[in-house]
Coordinates of C-alpha atoms and ligand atoms in Angstrom, one line a residue:
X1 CA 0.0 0.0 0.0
X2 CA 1.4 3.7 -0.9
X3 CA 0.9 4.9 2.4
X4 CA 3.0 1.9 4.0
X5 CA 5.8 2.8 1.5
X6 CA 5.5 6.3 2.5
X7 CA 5.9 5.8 6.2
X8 CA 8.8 3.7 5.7
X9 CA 10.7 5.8 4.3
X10 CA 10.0 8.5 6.5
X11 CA 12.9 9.9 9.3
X12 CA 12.0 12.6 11.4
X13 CA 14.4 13.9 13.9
X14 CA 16.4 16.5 15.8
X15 CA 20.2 17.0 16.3
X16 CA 20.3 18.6 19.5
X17 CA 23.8 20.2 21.6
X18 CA 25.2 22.2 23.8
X19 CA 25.4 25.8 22.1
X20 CA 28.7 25.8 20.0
X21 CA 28.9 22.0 19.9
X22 CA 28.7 22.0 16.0
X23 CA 24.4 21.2 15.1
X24 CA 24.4 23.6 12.4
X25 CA 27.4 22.9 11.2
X26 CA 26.3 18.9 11.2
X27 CA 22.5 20.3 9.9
X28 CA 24.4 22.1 6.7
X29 CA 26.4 19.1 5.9
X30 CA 23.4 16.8 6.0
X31 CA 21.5 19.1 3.5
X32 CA 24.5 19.1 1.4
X33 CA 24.9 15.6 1.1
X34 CA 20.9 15.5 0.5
X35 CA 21.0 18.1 -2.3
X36 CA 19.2 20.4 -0.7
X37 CA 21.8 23.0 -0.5
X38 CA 24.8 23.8 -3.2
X39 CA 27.4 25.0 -1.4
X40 CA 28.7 25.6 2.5
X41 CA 27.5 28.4 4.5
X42 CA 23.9 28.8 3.8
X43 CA 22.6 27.8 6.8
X44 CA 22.1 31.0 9.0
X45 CA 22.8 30.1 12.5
X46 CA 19.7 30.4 14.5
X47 CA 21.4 31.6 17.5
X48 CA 21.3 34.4 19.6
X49 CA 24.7 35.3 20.4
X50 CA 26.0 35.3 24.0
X51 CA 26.7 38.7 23.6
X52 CA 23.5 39.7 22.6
X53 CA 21.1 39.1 25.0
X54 CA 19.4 42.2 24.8
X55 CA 20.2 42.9 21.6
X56 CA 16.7 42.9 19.9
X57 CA 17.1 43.2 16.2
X58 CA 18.5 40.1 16.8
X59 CA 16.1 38.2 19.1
X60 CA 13.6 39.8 15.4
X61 CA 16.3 38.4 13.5
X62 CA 16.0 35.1 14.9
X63 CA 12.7 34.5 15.0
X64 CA 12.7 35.5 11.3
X65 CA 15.3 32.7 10.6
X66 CA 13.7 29.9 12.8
X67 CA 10.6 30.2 11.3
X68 CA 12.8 29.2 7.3
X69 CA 14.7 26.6 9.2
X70 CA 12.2 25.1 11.5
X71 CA 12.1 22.4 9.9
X72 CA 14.1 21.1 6.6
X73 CA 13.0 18.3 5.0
X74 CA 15.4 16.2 2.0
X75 CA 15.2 13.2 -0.1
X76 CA 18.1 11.3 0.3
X77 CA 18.6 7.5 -1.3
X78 CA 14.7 7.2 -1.6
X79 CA 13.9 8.4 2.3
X80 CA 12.5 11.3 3.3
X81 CA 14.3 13.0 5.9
X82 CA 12.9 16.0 7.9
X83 CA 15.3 17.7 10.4
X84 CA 13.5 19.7 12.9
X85 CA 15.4 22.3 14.7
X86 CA 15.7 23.9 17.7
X87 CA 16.0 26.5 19.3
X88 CA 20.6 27.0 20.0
X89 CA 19.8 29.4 22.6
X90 CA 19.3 27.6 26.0
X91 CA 17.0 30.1 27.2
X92 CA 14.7 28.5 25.1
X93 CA 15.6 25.2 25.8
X94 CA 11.7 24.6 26.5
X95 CA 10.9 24.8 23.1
X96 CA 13.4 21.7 22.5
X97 CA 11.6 19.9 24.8
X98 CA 8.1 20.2 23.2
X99 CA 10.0 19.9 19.2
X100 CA 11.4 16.5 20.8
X101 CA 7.9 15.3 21.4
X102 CA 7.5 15.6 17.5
X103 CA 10.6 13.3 16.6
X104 CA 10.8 9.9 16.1
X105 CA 14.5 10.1 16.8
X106 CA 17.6 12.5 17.5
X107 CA 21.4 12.8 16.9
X108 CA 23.4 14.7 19.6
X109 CA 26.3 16.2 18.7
X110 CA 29.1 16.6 21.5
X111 CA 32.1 18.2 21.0
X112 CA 35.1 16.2 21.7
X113 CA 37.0 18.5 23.8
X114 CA 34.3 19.7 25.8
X115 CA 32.6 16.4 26.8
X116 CA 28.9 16.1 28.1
X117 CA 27.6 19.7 28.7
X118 CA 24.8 20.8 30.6
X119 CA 21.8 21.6 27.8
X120 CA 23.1 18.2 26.4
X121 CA 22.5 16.3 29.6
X122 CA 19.0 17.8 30.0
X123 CA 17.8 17.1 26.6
X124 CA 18.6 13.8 26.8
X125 CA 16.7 13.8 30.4
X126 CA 13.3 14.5 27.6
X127 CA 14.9 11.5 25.2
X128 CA 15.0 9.0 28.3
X129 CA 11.5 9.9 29.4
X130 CA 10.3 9.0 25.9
X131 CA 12.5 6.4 25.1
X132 CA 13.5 7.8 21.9
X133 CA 16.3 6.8 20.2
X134 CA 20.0 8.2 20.2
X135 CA 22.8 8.6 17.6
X136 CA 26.1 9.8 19.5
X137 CA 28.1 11.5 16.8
X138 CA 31.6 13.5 18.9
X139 CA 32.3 16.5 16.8
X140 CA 35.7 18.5 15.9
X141 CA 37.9 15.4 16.0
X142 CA 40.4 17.7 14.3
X143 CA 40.9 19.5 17.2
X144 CA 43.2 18.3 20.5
X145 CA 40.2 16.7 22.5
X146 CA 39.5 14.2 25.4
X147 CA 40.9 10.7 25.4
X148 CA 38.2 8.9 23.2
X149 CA 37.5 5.6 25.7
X150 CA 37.1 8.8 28.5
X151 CA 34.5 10.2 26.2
X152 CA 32.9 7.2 26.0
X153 CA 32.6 6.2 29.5
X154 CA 31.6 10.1 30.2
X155 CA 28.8 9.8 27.3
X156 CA 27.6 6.5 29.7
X157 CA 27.9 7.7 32.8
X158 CA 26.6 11.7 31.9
X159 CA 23.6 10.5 29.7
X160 CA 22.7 7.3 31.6
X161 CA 22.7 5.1 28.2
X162 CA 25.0 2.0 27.3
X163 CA 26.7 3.0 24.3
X164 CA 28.8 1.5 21.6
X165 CA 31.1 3.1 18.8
X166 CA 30.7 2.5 15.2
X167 CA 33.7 4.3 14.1
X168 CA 36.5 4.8 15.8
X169 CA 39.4 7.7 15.7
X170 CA 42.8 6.9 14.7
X171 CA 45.1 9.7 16.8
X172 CA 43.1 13.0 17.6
X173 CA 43.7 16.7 16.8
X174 CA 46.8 17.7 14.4
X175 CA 47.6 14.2 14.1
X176 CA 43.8 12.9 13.4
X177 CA 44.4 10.1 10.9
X178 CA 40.9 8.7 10.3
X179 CA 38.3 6.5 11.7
X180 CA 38.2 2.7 11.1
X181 CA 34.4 2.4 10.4
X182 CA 33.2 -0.9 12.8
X183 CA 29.7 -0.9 10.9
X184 CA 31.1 -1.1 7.6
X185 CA 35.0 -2.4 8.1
X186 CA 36.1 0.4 5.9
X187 CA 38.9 2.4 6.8
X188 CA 38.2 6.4 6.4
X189 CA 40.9 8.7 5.6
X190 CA 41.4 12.1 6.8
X191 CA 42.6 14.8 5.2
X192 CA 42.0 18.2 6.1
X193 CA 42.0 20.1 3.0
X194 CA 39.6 17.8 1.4
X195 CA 35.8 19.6 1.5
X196 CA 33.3 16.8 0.8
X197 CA 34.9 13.4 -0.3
X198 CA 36.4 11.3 2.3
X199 CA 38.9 8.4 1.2
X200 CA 37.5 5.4 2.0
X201 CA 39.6 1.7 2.1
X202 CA 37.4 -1.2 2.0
X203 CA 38.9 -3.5 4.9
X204 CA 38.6 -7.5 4.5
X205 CA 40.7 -7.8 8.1
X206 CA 42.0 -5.2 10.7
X207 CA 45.5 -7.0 10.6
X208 CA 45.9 -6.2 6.6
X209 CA 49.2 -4.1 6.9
X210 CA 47.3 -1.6 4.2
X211 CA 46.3 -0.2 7.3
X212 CA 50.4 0.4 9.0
X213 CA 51.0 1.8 5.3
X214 CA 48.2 4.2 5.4
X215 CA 48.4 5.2 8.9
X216 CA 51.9 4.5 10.1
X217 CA 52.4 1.5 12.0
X218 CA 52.3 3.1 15.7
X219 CA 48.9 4.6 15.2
X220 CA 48.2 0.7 13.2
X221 CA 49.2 -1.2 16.5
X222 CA 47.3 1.5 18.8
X223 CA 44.2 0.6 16.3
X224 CA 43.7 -2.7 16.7
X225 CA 44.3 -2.7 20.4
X226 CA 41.6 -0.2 20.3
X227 CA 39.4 -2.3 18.7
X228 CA 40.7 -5.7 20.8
X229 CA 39.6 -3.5 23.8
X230 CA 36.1 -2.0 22.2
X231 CA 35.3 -5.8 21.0
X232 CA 35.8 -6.9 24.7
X233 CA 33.7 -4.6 26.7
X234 CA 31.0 -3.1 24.7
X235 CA 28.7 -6.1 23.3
X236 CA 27.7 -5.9 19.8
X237 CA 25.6 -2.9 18.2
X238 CA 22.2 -4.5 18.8
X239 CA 19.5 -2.4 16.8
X240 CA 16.6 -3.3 18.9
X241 CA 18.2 -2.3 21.3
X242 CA 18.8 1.5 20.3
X243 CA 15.4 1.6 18.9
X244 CA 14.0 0.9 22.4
X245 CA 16.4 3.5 23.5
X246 CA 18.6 2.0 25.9
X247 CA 21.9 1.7 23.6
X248 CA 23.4 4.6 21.8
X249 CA 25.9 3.9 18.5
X250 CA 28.6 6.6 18.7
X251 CA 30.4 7.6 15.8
X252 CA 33.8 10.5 15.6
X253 CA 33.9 12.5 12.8
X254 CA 34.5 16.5 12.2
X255 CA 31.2 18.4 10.4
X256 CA 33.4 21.6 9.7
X257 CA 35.6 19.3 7.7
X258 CA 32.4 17.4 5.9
X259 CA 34.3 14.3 7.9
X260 CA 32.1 11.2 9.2
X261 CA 28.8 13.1 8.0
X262 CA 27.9 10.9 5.3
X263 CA 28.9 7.9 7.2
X264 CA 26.6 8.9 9.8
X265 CA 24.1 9.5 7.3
X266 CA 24.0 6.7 5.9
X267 CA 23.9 4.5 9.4
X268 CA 21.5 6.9 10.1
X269 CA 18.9 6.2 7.5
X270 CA 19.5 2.5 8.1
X271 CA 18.6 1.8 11.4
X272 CA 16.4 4.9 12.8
X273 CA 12.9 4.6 13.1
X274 CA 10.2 5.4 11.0
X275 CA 7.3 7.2 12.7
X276 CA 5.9 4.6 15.4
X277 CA 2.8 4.6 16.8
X278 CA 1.4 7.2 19.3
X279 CA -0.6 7.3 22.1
X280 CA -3.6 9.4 22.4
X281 CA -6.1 9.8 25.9
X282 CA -8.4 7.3 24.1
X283 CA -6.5 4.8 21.9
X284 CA -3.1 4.0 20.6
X285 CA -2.9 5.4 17.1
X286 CA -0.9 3.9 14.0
X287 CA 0.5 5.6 11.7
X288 CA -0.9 3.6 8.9
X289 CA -4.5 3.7 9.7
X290 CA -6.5 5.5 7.2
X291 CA -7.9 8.2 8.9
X292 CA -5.9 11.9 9.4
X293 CA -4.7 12.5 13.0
X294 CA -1.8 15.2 14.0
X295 CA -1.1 17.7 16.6
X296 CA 0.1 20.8 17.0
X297 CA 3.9 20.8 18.8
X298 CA 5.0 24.5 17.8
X299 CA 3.4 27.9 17.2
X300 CA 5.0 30.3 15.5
X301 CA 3.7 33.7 15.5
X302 CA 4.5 36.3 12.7
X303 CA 6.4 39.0 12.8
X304 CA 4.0 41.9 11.5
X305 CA 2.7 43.4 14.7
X306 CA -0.2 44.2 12.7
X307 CA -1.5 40.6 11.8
X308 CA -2.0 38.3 14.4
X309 CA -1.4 35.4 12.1
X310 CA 0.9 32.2 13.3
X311 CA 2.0 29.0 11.5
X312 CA 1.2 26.0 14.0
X313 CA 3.4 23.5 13.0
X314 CA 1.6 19.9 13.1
X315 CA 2.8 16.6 13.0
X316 CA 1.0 13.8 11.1
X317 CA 0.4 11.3 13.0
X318 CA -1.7 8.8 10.7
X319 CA -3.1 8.6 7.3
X320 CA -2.8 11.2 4.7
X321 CA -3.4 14.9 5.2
X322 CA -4.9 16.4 2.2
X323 CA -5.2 20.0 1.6
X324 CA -8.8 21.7 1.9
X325 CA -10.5 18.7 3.5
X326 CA -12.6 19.4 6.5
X327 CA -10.8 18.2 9.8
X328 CA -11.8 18.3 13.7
X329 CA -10.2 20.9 15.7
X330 CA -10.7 18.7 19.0
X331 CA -10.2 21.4 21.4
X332 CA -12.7 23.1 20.1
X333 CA -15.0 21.2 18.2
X334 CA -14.5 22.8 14.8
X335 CA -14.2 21.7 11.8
X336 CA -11.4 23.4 9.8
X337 CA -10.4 23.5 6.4
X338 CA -6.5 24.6 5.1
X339 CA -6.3 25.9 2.1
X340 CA -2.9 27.0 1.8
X341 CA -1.1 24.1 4.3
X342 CA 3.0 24.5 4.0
X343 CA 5.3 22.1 3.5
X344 CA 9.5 22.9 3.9
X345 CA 11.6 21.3 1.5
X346 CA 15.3 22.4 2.7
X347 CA 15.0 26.0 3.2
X348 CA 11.7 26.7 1.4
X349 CA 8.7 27.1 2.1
X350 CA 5.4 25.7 -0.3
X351 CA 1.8 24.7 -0.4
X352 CA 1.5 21.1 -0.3
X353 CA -1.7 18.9 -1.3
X354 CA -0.8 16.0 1.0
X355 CA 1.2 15.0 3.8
X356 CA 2.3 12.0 5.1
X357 CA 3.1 10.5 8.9
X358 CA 6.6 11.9 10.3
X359 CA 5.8 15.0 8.0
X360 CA 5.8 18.1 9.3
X361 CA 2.9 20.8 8.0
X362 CA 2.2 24.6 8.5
X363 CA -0.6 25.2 8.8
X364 CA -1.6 29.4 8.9
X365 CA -3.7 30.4 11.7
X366 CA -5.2 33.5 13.2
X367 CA -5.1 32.4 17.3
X368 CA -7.1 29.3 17.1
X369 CA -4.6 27.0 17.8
X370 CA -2.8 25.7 21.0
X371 CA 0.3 23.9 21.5
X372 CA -0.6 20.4 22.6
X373 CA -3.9 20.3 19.8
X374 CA -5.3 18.2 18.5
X375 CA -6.6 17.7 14.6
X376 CA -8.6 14.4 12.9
X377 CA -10.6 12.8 10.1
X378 CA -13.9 13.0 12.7
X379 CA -13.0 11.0 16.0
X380 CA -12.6 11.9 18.8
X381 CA -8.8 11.7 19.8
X382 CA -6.2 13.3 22.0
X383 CA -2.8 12.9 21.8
X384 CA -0.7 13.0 24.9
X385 CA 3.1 14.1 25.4
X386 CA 3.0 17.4 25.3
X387 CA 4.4 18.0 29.2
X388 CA 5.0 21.6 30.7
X389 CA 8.5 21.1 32.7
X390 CA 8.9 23.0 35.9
X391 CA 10.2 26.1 34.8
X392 CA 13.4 27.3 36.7
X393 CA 12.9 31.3 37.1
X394 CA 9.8 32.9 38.1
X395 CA 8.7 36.5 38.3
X396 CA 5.2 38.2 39.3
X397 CA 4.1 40.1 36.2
X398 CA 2.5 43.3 36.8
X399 CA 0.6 45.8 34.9
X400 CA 2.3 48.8 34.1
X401 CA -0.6 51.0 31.9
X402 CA -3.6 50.9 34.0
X403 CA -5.1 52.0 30.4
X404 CA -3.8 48.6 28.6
X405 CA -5.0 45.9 31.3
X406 CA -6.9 44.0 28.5
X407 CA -4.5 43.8 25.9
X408 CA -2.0 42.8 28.2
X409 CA -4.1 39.8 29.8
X410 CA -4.7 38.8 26.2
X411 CA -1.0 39.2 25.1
X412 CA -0.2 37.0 27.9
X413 CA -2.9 34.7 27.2
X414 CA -1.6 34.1 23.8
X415 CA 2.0 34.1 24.5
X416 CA 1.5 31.5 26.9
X417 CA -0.9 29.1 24.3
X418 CA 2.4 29.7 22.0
X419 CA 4.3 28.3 24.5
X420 CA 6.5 31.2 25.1
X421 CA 6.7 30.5 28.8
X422 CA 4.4 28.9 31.9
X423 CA 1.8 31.2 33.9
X424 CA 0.8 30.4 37.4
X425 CA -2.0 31.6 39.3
X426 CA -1.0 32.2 43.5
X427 CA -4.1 30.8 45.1
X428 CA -3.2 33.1 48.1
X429 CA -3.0 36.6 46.5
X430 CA -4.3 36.1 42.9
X431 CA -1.4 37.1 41.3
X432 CA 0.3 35.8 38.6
X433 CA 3.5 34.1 38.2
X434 CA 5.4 33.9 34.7
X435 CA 8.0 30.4 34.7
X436 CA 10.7 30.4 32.1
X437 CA 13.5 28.6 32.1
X438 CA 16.1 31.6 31.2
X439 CA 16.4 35.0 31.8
X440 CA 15.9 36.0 28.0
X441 CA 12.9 35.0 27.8
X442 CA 11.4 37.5 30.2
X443 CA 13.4 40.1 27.9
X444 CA 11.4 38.4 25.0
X445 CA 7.8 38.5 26.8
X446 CA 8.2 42.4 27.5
X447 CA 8.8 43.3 24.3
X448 CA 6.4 41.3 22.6
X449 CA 3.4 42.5 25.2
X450 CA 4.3 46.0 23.9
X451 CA 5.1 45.7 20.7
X452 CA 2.5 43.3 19.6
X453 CA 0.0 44.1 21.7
X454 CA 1.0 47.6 23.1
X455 CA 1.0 46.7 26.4
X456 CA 3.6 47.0 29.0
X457 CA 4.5 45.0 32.1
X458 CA 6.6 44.8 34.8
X459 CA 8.4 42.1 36.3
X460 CA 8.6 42.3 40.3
X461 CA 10.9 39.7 42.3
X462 CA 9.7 36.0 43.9
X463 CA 11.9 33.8 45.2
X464 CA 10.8 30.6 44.3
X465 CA 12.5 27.1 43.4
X466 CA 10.8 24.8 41.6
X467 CA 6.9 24.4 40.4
X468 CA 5.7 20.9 41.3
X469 CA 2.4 19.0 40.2
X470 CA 1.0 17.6 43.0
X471 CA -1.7 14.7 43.2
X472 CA -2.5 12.0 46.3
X473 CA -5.1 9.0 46.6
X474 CA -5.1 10.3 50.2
X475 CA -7.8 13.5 50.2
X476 CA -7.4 14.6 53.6
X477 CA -3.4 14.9 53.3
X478 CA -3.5 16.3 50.3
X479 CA -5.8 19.2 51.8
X480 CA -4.0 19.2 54.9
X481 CA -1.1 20.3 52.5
X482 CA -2.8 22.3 50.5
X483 CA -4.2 24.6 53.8
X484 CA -0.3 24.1 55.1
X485 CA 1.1 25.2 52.1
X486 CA -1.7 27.9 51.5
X487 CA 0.8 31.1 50.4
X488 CA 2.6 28.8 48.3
X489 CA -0.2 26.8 45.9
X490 CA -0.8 28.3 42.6
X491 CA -3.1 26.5 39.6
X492 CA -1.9 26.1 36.1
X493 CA -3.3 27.0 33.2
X494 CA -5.3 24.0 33.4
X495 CA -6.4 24.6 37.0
X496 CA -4.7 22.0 38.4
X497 CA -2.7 22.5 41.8
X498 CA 0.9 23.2 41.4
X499 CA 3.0 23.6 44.6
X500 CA 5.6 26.5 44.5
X501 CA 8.4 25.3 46.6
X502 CA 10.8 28.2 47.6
X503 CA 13.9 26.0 47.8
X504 CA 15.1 22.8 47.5
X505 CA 15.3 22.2 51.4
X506 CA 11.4 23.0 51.7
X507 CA 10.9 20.5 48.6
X508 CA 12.6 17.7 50.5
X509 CA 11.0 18.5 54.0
X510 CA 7.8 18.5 52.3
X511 CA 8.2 15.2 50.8
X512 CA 9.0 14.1 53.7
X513 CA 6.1 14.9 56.1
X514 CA 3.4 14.3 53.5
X515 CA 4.4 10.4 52.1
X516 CA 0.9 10.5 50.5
X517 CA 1.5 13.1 48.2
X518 CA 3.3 13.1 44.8
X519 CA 5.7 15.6 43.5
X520 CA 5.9 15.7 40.2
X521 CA 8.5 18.2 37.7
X522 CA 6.4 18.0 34.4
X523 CA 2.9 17.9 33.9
X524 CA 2.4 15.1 32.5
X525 CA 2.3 11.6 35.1
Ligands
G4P1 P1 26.0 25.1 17.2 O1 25.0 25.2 16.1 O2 26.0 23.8 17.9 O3 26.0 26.2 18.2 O4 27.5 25.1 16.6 P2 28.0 25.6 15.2 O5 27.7 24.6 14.2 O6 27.6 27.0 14.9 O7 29.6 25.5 15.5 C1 30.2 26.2 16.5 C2 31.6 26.5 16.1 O8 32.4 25.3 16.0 C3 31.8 27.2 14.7 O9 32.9 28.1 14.8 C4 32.1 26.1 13.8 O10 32.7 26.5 12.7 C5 32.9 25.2 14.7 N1 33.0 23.8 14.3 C6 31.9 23.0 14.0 N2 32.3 21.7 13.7 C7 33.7 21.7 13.8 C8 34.7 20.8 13.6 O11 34.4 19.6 13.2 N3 36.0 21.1 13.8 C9 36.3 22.4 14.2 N4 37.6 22.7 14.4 N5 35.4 23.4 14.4 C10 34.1 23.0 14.2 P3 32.7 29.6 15.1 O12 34.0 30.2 15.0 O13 32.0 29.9 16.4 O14 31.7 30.1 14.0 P4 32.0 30.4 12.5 O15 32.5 31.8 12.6 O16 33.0 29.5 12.0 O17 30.7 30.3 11.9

C-alpha cells in the first residue's frame, strides 16, 4: 500500500547540543549531502549570540530565521528525511523539549574537547522519558580533544545510556588520521583540506598491513588494540536495542571538515525509526491507519505586529493529510479547512496537497490553535506528550498602563498558548506568576506585550525554586497540604494545583512529612 511505502521511508528527527557543539554545522552538511543545498554556508545560525542578550534586532532576527529553518525536510537515497530544529539558545531550551515530542529520533552532537555539557545532559533527560532513540556522533575530531575511551565512559555515565562506537578515531587533533568504520569495516581517511569526499579503504581484516601503510604503523598497533579492547567490553551494536532507547551507537567525525557526515548519514537512515505509533487519551494510534490524526507541537507567531497570524506546525500522526479537507479541531469542536497548508523542503517554504506521517505541516492560523492540539478525520482523539517542565525562574508580572489591562491579559494569554513560557496563578493573592527557564525570555515577553499588543508590564521579584504537580489518593493529606502550604499553591493554566516550593530544602522537608502526596517536575504523570 502507498501509504505503508510512504511511512517507511519517513525519518524525522532533531540534532540537538550544547550551544557551539557543531548542530548547524552537522545540519548544513546533512542538507548538502541531501541536495538540498549547493554550497557551504547557507545555513544561517539560529542563535542568539551570548553577547547579545538584549540585543533585539537580533532576538527579530532570529525568530525570522527559525521560522525558514524550523524544519528542513530532503530526499536522500529514496527516504525522506525532515530535520527539525531547535532553538541554540538555552534560554529557550523549553521549546526543544516540546519539538522532541514531535521526533521519532535525535542525533546529539558533542564536541570532543568539551565532553557532556549541561543543555546536552537535559535534553537527553526528555529522550530517556520518551525512550526515543539516540545517535552519539563527537564533533571536531580535528581538534586536541578528550581521550576517546574517556569520552565514552563520560557519554555512559553523563547521559545514563549503554553506548557502543561504530567508528572509531585513529590519533586525535593535528595528528587525526581517520576512523576505522566498525559498521562497515572500511577504513576512512582524513585529510583536512579535502571539503566533501572522504577516502575510503574497504577492509577484509583489521590486521591487513594496508592499514600500517596508510596510517603509520604506531597509530596501526594503537588501532587494533583499540578495537581488541572496544570488541571486549561493549557487546555488539544490537538495533533493537537502540530503537528501544537503551543503547546509543557513537560515531567520531568533524562536520566543519564534511568528515564522518555521510557515514553517519548513511547508518542513520539505516537503522532509525520510521514514525511509530502514538498514544492518544483514548486509543493507541498507527501511523498507517487511514484516517488523518496530528497535533500541533509549535506555534509560531508572525512578525508583523499588525497581523495576528501564526504558522502552528503539526505533526501527522496517521493517514494522509490532504489539503482543503474538513478536519476536527478537537479542542474546540470545529471543523477546519486549510487551504494553503506549508510544506518545507530544505529552506523553502510551499503549499502542499498532502502529507504523510513523520511529515511536518504549516498550517496558517489566526489564534485558534494551541500547542498540545489536536486535529482528525472526525473521532474523537487526543494525543498526549506534550508536558510543561517546571520552569526554573519565576517573576510576578505586573501591569504597568492601567489603560492597557486588557490587551496585556490577552497578550499574555496568547504568549503562553504559544508556549513562550508557563503562567501560574498564587491561590493566596491572585497574582500571577510567569515560569521560564532563562532570563531571555522575560526580555522576550516584555517586548512582545508592547510591541504586539501595546501593552507594557513589569516584572517584580519572587523567590521561588521549583513548580511541582502535586496529586495523592489520600484526600485529607492532600488538603491538609494544601491549607499548610496555602501562600505557596498556585493553579496552572489548566487549573490543576501546582506547589511553588521556595527551595530545594522546603521540597525535601515536604516530601518528607506528606508520604501520601506526589511531586511531580512535568505535567504530565
Ligand atoms: P552550534 O550550532 O551547535 O551552536 O554550533 P556551530 O555549528 O555554529 O559551530 C560552532 C563553532 O564550531 C563554529 O565556529 C564552527 O565552525 C565550529 N565547528 C563545527 N564543527 C567543527 C569541527 O568539526 N571542527 C572544528 N575545528 N570546528 C568546528 P565559530 O568560529 O563559532 O563560528 P563560525 O564563525 O566558524 O561560523
Amino acid at each position: 500500500m502507498e501509504i505503508n511505502k510512504e511511512i517507511e521511508r519517513r525519518r524525522t528527527f532533531a540534532i540537538i547540543s550544547h550551544p557551539d557543539a557543531g548542530k548547524t554545522t552537522l545540519t548544513e552538511k546533512l542538507l548538502l549531502f541531501g541536495g538540498a543545498i549547493h554550497v557551504a554556508g547557507a545555513v544561517k545560525s539560529n542563535k542568539i549570540k551570548k553577547t547579545a542578550t538584549s540585543d533585539w534586532m537580533e532576538i527579530e532576527k532570529q525568530r525570522g530565521i527559525s521560522v525558514a529553518t524550523s524544519v528542513m525536510g530532503f530526499e536522500y537515497e529514496g527516504y525522506k528525511i525532515n530535520i527539525l530544529d531547535t532553538p541554540g539558545h538555552q534560554d529557550f531550551a523549553e521549546d526543544t523539549f516540546r519539538t522532541l515530542t514531535a521526533v521519532d529520533s535525535v542525533i546529539i552532537v558533542v564536541d570532543a574537547a568539551k565532553g557532556v555539557e549541561r543543555q546536552t545532559r537535559r535534553l537527553m533527560e526528555v529522550c530517556r522519558m520518551r525512550n526515543t532513540p539516540v545517535i552519539i556522533f563527537v564533533n571536531k575530531m580535528d581538534r586536541e580533544g578528550k581521550d576517546p575511551f574517556d569520552i565514552l565512559d563520560e557519554l555512559e555515565k553523563e547521559l545514563q545510556i549503554r553506548v557502543r562506537p561504530l567508528s572509531w578515531p585513529i590519533n586525535i587533533g593535528a595528528k587525526f588520521k581517520g576512523v576505522y568504520n566498525i559498521y562497515e569495516h572500511t577504513l576512512d581517511l582524513f585529510t583536512p583540506s579535502k571539503q566533501t569526499v572522504t577516502e575510503r579503504i574497504q577492509l577484509s581484516d583489521i590486521n591487513s598491513p594496508e592499514i600500517d601503510r596508510l596510517v603509520g604503523e604506531d597509530d596501526a598497533t594503537k588501532l587494533r588494540e583499540d578495537m581488541e579492547l572496544i570488541d571486549g567490553v561493549y557487546p555488539e551494536f544490537d538495533k533493537s536495542e537502540y530503537l528501544k532507547g537503551e543503547e546509543a551507537p557513537v560515531f567520531f567525525g568533524s562536520a566543519l571538515n564534511t568528515f564522518g557526515v555521510k557515514e553517519l548519514l548513511d547508518c542513520f537512515v539505516r537503522i532509525a525509526p520510521s514514525p511509530k505509533p502514538v498514544e492518544t487519551k483514548e486509543r493507541e494510534v498507527r501511523p498507517e491507519e487511514p484516517e488523518f490524526s496530528g497535533f500541533v507541537f509549535k506555534i509560531h507567531a508572525n512578525m508583523d505586529p499588525n497581523h495576528r497570524s501564526c504558522i502552528a506546525f503539526v505533526k501527522v500522526c496517521s493517514g494522509k493529510f490532504e489539503r482543503n479537507v474538513n478536519y476536527k479541531h478537537m479542542r474546540s469542536g470545529k471543523m477546519m479547512r486549510f487551504s494553503a497548508p506549508t510544506a518545507f523542503m530544505a529552506q523553502k517554504k510551499s503549499v502542499v496537497d498532502e502529507a504523510y506521517p513523520g511529515d511536518i505541516v504549516g498550517l496558517p492560523d489566526t489564534g485558534n490553535f494551541k500547542i498540545g492540539d489536536t486535529l482528525t478525520a472526525g473521532e474523537n482523539l487526543n494525543f498526549k506528550g506534550l508536558p510543561s517542565f517546571s520552569p526554573e525562574m519565576f517573576k510576578y508580572i505586573e501591569n504597568d498602563d492601567p489603560m492597557k489591562a486588557k490587551q496585556l491579559d490577552k497578550g499574555i494569554r496568547q504568549l503562553m498558548d504559544e508556549g513562550v513560557a508557563q503562567m501560574f496563578t498564587s491561590q493566596f493573592n491572585g497574582r500571577k506568576i510567569i515560569g521560564t527557564v532563562g532570563q531571555l525570555q522575560f526580555e522576550v515577553i516584555q517586548y512582545r506585550l508592547l510591541h504586539e499588543y501595546g501593552a507594557q508590564c513589569r516584572w517584580e521579584p519572587i523567590s521561588l525554586y521549583k513548580a511541582c504537580w502535586i496529586e495523592s489518593d489520600d484526600k485529607d493529606q492532600l488538603e491538609q497540604f494544601k491549607k499548610r502550604k496555602h501562600q505557596f499553591m498556585a493553579t496552572d493554566k489548566e487549573g490543576r494545583d501546582v506547589f511553588m516550593a521556595d527551595s530545594n530544602y522546603v521540597l525535601q522537608m515536604a516530601q518528607k512529612d506528606f508520604p501520601a502526596i506526589k511531586f511531580h517536575f512535568s505535567s504530565e504523570f
